[in-house]
mmCIF file of C-alpha atoms in Angstrom:
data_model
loop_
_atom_site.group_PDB
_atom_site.id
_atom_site.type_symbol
_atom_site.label_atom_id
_atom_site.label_comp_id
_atom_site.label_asym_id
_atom_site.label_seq_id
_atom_site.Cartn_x
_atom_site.Cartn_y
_atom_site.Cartn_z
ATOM 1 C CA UNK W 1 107.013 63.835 134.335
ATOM 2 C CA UNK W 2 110.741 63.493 133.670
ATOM 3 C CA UNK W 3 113.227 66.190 134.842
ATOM 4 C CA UNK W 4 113.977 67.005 130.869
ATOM 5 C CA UNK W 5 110.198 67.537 129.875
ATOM 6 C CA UNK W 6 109.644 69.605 133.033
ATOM 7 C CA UNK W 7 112.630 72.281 131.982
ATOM 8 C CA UNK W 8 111.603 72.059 128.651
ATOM 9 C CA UNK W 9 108.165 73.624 129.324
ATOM 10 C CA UNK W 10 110.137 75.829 131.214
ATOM 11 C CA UNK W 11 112.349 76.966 128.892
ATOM 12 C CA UNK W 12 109.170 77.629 126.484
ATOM 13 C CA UNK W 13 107.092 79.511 129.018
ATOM 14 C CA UNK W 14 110.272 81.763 129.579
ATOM 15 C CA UNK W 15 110.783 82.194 125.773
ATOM 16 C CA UNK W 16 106.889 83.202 125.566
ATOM 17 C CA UNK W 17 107.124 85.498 128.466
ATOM 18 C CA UNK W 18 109.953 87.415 126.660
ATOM 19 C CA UNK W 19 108.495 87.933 123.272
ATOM 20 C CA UNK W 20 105.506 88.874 124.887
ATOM 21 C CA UNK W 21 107.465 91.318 127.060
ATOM 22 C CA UNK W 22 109.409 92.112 124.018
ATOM 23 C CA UNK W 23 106.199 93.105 121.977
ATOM 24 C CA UNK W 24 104.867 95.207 124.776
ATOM 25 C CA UNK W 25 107.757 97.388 124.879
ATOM 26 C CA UNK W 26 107.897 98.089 121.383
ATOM 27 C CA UNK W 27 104.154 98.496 120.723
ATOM 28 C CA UNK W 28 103.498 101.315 123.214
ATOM 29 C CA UNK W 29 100.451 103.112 122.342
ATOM 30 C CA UNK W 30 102.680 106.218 122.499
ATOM 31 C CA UNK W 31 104.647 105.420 119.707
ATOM 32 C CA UNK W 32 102.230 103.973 117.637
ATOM 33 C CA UNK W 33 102.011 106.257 114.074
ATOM 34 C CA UNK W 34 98.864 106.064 111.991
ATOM 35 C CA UNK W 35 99.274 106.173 108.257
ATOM 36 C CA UNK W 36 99.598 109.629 107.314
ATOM 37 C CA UNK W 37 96.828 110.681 105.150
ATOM 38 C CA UNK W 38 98.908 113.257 102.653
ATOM 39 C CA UNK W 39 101.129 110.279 101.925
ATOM 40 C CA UNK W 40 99.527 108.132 99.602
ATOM 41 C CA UNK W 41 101.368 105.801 96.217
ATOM 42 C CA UNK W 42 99.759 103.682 93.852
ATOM 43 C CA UNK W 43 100.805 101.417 91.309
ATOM 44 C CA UNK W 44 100.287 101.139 87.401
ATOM 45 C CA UNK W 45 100.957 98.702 85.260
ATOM 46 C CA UNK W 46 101.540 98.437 81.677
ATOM 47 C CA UNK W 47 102.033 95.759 78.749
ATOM 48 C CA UNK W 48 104.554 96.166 75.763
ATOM 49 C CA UNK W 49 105.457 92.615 73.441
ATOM 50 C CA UNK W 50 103.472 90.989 76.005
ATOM 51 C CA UNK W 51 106.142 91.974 78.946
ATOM 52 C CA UNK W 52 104.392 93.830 81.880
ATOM 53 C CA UNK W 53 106.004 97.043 83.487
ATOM 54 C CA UNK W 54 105.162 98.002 87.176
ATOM 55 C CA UNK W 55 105.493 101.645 88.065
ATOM 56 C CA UNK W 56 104.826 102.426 92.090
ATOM 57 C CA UNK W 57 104.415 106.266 92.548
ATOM 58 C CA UNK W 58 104.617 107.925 95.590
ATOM 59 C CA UNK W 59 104.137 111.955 96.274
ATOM 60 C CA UNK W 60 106.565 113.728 98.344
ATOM 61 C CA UNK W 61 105.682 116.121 101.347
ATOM 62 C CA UNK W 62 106.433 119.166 98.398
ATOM 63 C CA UNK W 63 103.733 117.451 96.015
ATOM 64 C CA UNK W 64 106.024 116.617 93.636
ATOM 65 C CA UNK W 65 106.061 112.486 92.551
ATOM 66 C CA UNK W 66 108.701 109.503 92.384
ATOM 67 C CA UNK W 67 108.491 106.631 90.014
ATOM 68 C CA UNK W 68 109.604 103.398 90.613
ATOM 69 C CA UNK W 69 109.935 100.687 87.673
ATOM 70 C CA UNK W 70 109.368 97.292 89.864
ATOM 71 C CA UNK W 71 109.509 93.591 88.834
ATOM 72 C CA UNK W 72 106.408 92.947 90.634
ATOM 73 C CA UNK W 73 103.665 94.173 92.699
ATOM 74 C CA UNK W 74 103.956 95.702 96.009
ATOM 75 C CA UNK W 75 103.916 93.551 98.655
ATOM 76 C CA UNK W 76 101.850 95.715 101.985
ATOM 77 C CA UNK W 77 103.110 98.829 100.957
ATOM 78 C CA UNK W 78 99.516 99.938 99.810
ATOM 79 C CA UNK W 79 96.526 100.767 101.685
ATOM 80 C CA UNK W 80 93.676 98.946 100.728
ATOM 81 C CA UNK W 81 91.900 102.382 98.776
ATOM 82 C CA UNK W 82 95.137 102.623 96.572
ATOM 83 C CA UNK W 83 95.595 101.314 93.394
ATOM 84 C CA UNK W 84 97.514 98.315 92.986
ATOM 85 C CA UNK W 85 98.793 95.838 90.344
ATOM 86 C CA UNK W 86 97.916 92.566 91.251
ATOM 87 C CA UNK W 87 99.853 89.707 89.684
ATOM 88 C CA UNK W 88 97.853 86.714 88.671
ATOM 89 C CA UNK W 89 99.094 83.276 90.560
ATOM 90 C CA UNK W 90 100.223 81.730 86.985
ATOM 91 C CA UNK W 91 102.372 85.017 86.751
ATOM 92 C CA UNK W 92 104.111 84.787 89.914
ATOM 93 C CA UNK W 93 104.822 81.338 89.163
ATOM 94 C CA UNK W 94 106.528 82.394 85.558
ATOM 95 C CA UNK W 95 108.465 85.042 87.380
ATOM 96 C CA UNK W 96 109.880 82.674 89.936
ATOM 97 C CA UNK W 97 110.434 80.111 86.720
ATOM 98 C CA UNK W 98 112.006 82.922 84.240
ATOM 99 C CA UNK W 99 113.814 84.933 86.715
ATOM 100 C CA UNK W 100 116.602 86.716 84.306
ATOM 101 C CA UNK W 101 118.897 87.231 86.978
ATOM 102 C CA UNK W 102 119.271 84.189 88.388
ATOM 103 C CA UNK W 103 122.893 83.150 86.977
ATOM 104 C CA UNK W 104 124.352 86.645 87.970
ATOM 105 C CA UNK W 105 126.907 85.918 90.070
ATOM 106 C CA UNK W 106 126.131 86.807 93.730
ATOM 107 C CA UNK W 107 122.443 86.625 93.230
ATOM 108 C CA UNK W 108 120.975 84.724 95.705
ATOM 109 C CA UNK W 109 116.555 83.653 96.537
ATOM 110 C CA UNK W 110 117.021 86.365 99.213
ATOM 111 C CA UNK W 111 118.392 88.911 96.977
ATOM 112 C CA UNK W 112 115.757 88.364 94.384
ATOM 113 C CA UNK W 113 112.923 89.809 97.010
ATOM 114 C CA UNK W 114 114.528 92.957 96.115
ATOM 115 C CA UNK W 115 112.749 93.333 93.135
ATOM 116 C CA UNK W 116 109.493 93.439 95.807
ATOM 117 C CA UNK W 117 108.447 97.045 97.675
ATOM 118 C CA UNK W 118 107.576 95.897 101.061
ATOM 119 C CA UNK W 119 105.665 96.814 104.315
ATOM 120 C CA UNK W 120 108.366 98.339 105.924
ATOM 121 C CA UNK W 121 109.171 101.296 103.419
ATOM 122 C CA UNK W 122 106.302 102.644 103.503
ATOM 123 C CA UNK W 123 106.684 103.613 107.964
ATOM 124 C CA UNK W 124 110.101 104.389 107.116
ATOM 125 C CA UNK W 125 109.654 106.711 104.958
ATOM 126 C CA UNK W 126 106.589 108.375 106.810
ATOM 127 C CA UNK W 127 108.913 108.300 109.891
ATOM 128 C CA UNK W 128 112.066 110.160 108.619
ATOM 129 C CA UNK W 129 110.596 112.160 105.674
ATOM 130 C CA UNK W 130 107.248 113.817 107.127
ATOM 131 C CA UNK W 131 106.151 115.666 109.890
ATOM 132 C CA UNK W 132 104.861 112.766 112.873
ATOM 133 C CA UNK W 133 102.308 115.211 114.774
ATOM 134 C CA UNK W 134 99.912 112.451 114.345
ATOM 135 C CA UNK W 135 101.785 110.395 117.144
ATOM 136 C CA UNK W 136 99.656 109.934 120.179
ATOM 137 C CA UNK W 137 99.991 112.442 122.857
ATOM 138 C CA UNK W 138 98.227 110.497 124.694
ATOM 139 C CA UNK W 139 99.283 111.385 128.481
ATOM 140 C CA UNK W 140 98.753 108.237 130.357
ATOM 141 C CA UNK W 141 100.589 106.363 127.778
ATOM 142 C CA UNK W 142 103.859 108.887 128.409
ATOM 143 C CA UNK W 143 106.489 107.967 130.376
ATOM 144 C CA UNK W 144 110.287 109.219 130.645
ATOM 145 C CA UNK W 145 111.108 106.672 128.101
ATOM 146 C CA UNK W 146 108.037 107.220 125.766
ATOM 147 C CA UNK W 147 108.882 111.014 125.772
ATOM 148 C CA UNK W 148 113.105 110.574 125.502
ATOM 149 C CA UNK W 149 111.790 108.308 122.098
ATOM 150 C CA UNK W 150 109.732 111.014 120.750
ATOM 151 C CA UNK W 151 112.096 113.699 121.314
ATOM 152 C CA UNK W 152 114.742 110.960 119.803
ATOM 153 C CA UNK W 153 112.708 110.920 116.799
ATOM 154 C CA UNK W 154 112.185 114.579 115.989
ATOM 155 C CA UNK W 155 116.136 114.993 116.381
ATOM 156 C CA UNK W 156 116.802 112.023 113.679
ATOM 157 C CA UNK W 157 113.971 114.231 111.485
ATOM 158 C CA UNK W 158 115.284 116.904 111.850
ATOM 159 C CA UNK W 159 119.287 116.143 111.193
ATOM 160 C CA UNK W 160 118.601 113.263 108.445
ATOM 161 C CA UNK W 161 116.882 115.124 105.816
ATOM 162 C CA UNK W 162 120.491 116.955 105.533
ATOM 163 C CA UNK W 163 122.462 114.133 106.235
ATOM 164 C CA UNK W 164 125.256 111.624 104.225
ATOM 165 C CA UNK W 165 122.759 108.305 104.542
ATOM 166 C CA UNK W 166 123.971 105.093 103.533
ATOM 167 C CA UNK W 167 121.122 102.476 102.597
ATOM 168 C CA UNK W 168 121.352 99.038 103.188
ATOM 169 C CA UNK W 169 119.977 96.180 101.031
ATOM 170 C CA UNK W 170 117.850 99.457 99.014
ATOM 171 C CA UNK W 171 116.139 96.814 96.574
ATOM 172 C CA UNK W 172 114.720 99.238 94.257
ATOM 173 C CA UNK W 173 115.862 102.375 95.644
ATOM 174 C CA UNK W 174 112.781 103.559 96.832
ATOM 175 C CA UNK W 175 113.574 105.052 100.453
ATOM 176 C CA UNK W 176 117.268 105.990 99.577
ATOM 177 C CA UNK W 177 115.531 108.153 96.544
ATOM 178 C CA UNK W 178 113.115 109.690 98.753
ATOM 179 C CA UNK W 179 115.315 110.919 101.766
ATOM 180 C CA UNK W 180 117.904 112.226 98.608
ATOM 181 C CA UNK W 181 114.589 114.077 97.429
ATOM 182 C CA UNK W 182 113.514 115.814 101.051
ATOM 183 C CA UNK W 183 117.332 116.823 101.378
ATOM 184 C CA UNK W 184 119.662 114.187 102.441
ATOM 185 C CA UNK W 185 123.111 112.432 100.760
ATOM 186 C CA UNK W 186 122.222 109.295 100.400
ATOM 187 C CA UNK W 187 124.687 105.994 99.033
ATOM 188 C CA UNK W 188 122.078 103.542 97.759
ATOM 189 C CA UNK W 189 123.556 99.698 97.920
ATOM 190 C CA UNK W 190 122.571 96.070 97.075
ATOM 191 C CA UNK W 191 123.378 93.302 95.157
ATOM 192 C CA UNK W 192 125.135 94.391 91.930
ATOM 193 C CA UNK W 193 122.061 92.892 89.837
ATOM 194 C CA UNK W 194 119.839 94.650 91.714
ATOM 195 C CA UNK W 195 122.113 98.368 91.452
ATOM 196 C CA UNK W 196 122.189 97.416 87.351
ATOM 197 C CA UNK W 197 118.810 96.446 86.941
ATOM 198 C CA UNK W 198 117.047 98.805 89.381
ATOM 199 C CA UNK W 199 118.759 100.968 91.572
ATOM 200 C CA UNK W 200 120.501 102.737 88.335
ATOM 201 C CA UNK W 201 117.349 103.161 86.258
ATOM 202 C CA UNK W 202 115.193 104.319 89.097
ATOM 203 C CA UNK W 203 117.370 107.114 90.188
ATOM 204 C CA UNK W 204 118.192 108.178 86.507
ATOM 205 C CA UNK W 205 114.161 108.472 86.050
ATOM 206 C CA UNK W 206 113.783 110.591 88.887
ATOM 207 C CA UNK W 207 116.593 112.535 88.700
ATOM 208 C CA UNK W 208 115.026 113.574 85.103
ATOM 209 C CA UNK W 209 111.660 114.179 86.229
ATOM 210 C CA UNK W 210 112.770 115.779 89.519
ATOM 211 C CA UNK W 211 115.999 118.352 88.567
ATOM 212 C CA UNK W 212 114.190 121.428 87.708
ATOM 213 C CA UNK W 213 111.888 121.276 90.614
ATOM 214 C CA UNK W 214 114.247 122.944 93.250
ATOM 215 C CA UNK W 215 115.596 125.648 91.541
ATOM 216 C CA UNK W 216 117.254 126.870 94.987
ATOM 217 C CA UNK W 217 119.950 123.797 95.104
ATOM 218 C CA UNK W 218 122.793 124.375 93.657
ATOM 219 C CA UNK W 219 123.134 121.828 91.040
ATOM 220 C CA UNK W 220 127.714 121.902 91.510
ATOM 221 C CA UNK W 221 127.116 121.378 95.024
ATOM 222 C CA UNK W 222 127.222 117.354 94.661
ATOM 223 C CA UNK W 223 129.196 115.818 98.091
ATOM 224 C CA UNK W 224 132.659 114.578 96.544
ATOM 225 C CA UNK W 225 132.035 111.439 99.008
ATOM 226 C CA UNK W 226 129.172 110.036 96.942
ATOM 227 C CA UNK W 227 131.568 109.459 94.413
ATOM 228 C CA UNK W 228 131.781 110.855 90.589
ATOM 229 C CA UNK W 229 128.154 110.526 88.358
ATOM 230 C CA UNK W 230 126.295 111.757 91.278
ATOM 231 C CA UNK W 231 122.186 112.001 90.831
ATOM 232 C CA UNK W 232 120.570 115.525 91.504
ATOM 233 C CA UNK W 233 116.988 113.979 93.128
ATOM 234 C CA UNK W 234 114.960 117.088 94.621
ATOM 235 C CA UNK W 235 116.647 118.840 97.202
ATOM 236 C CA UNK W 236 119.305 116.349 97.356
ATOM 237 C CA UNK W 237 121.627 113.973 96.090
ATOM 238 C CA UNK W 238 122.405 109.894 95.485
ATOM 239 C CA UNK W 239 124.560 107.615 94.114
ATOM 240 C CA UNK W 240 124.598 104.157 94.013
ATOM 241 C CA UNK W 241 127.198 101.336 95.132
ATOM 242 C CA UNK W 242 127.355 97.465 94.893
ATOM 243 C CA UNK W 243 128.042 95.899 98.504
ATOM 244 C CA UNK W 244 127.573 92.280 99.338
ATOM 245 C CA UNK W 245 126.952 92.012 103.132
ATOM 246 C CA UNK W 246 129.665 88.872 102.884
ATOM 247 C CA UNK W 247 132.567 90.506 101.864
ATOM 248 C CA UNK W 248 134.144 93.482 103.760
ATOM 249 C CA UNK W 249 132.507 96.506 103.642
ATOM 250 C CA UNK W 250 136.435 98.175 102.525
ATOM 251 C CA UNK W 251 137.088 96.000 99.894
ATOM 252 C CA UNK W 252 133.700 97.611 98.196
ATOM 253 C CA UNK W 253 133.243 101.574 99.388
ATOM 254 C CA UNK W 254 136.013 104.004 99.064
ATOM 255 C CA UNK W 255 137.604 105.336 102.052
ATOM 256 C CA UNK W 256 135.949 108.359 101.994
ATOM 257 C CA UNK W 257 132.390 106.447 101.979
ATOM 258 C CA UNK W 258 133.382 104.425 104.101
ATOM 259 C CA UNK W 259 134.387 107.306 106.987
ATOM 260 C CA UNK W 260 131.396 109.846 106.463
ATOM 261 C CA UNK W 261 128.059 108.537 107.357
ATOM 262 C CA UNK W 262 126.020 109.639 109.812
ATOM 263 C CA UNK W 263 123.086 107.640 109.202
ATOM 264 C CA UNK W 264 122.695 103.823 107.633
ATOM 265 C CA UNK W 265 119.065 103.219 107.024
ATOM 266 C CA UNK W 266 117.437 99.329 105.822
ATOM 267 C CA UNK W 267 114.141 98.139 105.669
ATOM 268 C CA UNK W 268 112.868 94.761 105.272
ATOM 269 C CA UNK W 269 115.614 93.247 104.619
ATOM 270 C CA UNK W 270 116.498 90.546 107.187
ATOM 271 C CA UNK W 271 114.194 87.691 106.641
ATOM 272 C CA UNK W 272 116.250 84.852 107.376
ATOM 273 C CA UNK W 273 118.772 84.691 110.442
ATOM 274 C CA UNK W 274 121.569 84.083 107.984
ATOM 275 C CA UNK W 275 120.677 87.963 106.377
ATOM 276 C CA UNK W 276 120.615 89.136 109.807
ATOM 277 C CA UNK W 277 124.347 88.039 110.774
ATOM 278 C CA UNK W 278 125.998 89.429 107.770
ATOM 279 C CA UNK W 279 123.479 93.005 107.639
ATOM 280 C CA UNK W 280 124.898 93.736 111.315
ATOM 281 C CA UNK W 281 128.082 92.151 110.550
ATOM 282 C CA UNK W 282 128.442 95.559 107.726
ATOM 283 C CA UNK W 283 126.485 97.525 109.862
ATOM 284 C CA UNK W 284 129.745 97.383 112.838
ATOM 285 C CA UNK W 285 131.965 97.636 110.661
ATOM 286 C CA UNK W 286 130.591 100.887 109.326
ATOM 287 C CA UNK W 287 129.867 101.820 112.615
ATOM 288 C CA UNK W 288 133.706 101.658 113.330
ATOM 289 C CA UNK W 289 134.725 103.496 110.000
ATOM 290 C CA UNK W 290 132.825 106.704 110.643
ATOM 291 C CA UNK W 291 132.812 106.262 114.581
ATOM 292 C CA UNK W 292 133.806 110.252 114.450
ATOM 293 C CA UNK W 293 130.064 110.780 113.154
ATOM 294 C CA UNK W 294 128.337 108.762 115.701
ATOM 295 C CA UNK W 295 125.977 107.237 113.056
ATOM 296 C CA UNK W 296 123.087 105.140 114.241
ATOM 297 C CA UNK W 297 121.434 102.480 112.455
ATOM 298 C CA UNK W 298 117.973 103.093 111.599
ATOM 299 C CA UNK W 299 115.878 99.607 110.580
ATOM 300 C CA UNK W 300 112.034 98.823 109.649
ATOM 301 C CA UNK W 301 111.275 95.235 110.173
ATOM 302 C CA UNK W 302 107.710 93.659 109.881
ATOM 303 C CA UNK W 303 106.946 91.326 112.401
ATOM 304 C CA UNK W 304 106.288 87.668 110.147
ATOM 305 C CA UNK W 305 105.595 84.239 112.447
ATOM 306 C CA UNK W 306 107.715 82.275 112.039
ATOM 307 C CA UNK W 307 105.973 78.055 112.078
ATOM 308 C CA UNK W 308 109.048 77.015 114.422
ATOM 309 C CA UNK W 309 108.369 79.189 116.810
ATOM 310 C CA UNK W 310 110.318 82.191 118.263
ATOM 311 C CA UNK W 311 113.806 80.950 118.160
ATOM 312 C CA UNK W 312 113.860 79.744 114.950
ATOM 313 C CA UNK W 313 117.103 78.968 113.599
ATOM 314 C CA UNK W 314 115.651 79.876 110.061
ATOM 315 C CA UNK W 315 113.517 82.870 109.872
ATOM 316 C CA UNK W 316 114.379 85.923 112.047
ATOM 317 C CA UNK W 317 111.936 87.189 114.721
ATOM 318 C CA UNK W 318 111.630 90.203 116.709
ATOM 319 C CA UNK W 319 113.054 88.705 119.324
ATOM 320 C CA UNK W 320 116.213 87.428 117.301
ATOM 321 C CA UNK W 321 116.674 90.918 116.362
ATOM 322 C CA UNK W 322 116.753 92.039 119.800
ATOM 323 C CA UNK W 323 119.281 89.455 121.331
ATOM 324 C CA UNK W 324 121.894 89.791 118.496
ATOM 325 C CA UNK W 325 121.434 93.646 118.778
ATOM 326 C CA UNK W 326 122.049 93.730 122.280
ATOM 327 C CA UNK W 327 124.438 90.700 122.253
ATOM 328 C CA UNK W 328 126.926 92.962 120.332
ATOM 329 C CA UNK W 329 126.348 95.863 123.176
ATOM 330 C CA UNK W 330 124.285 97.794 121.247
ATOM 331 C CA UNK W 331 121.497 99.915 122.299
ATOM 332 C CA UNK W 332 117.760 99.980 120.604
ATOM 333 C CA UNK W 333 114.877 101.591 120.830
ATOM 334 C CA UNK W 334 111.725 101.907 119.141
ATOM 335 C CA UNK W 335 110.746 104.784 117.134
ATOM 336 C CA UNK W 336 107.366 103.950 115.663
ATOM 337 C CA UNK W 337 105.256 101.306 115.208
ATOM 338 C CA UNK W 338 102.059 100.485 113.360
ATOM 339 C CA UNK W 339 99.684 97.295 112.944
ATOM 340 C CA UNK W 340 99.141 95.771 109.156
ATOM 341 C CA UNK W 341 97.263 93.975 107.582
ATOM 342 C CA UNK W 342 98.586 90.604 106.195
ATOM 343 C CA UNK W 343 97.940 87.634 104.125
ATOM 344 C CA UNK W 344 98.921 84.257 105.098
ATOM 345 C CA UNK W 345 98.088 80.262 104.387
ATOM 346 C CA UNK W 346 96.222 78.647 106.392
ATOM 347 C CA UNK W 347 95.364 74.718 106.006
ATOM 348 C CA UNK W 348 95.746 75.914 101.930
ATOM 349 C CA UNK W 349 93.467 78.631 102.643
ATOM 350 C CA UNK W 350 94.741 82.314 102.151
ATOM 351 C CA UNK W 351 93.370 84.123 105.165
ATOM 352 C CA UNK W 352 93.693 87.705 106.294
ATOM 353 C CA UNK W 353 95.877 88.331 109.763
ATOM 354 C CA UNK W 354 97.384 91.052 111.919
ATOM 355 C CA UNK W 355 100.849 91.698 112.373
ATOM 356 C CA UNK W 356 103.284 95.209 113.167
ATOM 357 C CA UNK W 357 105.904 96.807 111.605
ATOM 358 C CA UNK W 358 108.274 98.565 113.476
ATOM 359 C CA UNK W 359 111.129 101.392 112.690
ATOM 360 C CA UNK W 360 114.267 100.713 115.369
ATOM 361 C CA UNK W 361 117.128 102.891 115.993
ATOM 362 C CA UNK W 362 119.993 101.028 116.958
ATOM 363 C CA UNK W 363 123.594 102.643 118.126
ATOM 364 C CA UNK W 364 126.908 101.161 119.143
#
């Protein structure tokens, strides 16, 4: 065996050896969180001239509801005893084929998932907006890290729900709305097709449905940061902003945005590596703009295998996100983690698999 082929299967026995070191770190059974059973959603559907409407509807921890208009079904966000609106293959196939938005300037394949309520939201929004005493307690699964995480995690609870909370790549709003619901300021961003043809309409809905239900906010006490035409969601408040991950993050916020948050949130929104450079890329340079805040960024990713392995240079892996987070001197840690359930093709065959989703906190 040449010299080349023997550090080659080197070099891949080292790069298996770290994702499986990477995956037992971050799937501790003491920071695995169950589904919570008083959060549940559903979706509905419903036909008018022939166009179908998606609503996904999710309770809050007060009992109250949020709507959601969506382009198309959920996409692991449900439990398997919720109702969902399953899309027929010859209407995903239309979709991709009639996809109105697809001339808007800026609008790119990866931008159009946006439309899509993934895995990820769902932990996120269990992890920040309700109480986590279903986290094991396990003791032989505690260490001093395990236990500095926890206590990590009920400090970002309770702080974020009163927070100004910048969301990242927000699709339809759906997390963004919900923190600005249970308390927090929140700046919902994405695309500019996706803040005109979502973002907008979802918070305007709730905000309608929701004002009168917390009589004890003071409806003139919007945050002059979020900007004028602020939404009243809940206990809180939201606005929404168009920012393009490729174009500096100044050029699109106001100053003011731009120096006051204490929290930037994302979920499933880094599919390909390319997404991943330019999310982090805005991610320091907010980090830098409200520095005085020491804000942290707070990030659900679902684990998806990627066919070229590892270090693909296409799709982003757990192990991606870890080297460019830590390549940039940054710290992160785990905050939850839960397995799922997923679908995926096998020899033309779709087939049922396991993967994890994961909530990260990541600081400068």
């Amino acid at each position: 065996m040449s010299n080349q082929a023997v550090a080659a299967i080197c070099c891949l026995v080292i790069s298996l050896l770290a994702s499986q070191i990477i995956m037992k770190d971050y799937t501790s059974a003491a920071l695995h969180l169950p589904p919570n059973p008083s959060f549940q959603c559903r979706e509905e559907s419903k036909f008018n001239n022939n166009d179908k409407s998606i609503t996904f509807i999710c309770n809050l921890p007060s009992g109250h509801h949020l709507k959601f208009t969506t382009r198309s079904p959920s996409c692991g966000a449900l439990h398997e005893n919720e109702p969902s609106a399953q899309s027929t293959k010859e209407e995903e196939e239309e979709e991709i084929i009639m996809d109105p938005h697809f001339f808007d300037e800026g609008y790119t394949l990866a931008g159009s998932t946006g439309f899509t309520i993934w895995t990820g939201t769902r932990l996120l929004i269990e992890t920040l907006c309700w109480e986590n005493n279903n986290i094991s307690t396990d003791e032989q699964h505690h260490d001093e890290d395990h236990v500095s995480a926890e206590n990590r995690l009920k400090e970002i609870h309770s702080c974020i729900l009163k927070a100004r909370v910048i969301e990242l790549g927000a699709g339809v709003g759906v997390v963004g709305t919900y923190l600005a619901a249970c308390g927090g300021n929140v700046l919902i961003t994405d695309l500019p097709t996706l803040v005109e043809n979502a973002i907008d309409d979802n918070l305007q809905r709730n905000s309608m449905e929701n004002t009168m239900k917390e009589p004890e906010v003071n409806l003139d006490a919007s945050p002059s940061w979020l900007g004028s035409n602020v939404y009243r969601i809940g206990k809180g408040f939201a606005n929404s902003a168009s920012l393009d991950w490729t174009i500096p993050t100044q050029d699109q916020l106001t100053l003011e945005q731009c120096q006051s948050i204490d929290y930037i949130i994302a979920s499933d929104v880094v599919f390909l590596v390319s997404m991943l450079t330019a999310l982090l890329d805005t991610v320091a340079s907010i980090f830098e703009s409200s520095s005085a805040n020491n804000p942290s960024f707070i990030l659900s990713f679902q684990r998806r295998d990627s066919q070229d392995g590892e270090d693909s240079e296409s799709f982003t892996t757990v192990k991606r996100v870890v080297r460019d987070v830590k390549e940039r001197g940054w710290s992160m840690d785990c905050l939850a983690w839960r397995p799922v359930t997923v679908l995926k093709e096998v020899d033309g065959q779709v087939v049922k698999d396991t993967s994890e989703v994961f909530v990260f906190e990541i600081r400068p």
